[in-house]
Amino acid sequence: MPFTLPELGYAQDALEPYIDTETMTIHHGKHHAGYVSKLNAAIEGTELENSSIEELLIHLADIDPAIRTAVQNNGGGHANHSLFWKILNPAGKTDPSKGFMSLLEKNFGSFDGFKEEFSKAAATRFGSGWAWLVKQADSSLKSYSTANQDNPLTLGDTPILGLDVWEHAYYLKYQNRRPEYIENFFSIINWEVVEANFSA
Ligand SMILES: [Fe+2]
């Protein structure tokens, strides 16, 4: 099987109280695992088995229409969650470095300007989707949301920070209180990883 479920890198209860253990267990072990197995099934026996997940999403439009939606949903699901686990920080709140802070200020006016724009993107995404901080082709930063499991790579951008706003990501603990989940997310962002994603 070309794609496998990555390890979380920390215990399932490590993000308490911001993200509860039961949600993490189901989210990683069932939802993410499901995207991986459905992605593998969709591309089985095709030349796409030799592609990286990034290549699949960048060149989504070139994929055989018969399996394109399956790759979009499940490949996106695999890539999005793989990024998500990494940018979460069980050690608690961190702050962007001085250098990255000035990048955020340059692109959003201030850190609070970024937070407001990102939070709005996350809160106003109707139904299921993701909020993103992306690096554009000219290295500028932008924040927006996508529907379902759509990944910014398909739009020509590189995702460096993402927040899952599917109900499966927060409903057990937060029910209909998505804004509270979004606010708490800012207490568990691993900015070191976000910055490494920007520099990669
Ligand atoms: Fe999810």
PDB file of C-alpha atoms and ligand atoms in Angstrom, residues 27 81 130 164 168, ligand 1:
ATOM      1  CA  HIS A  27     -10.207  11.348  14.472  1.00  0.00           C
ATOM      2  CA  HIS A  81      -4.766  15.483   8.601  1.00  0.00           C
ATOM      3  CA  TRP A 130     -10.601  23.594   6.615  1.00  0.00           C
ATOM      4  CA  ASP A 164     -10.031  21.061  10.636  1.00  0.00           C
ATOM      5  CA  HIS A 168     -15.865  15.189  13.576  1.00  0.00           C
TER       6      HIS A 168
HETATM    7 FE    FE B   1     -10.780  15.591  10.285  1.00  0.00          FE
END
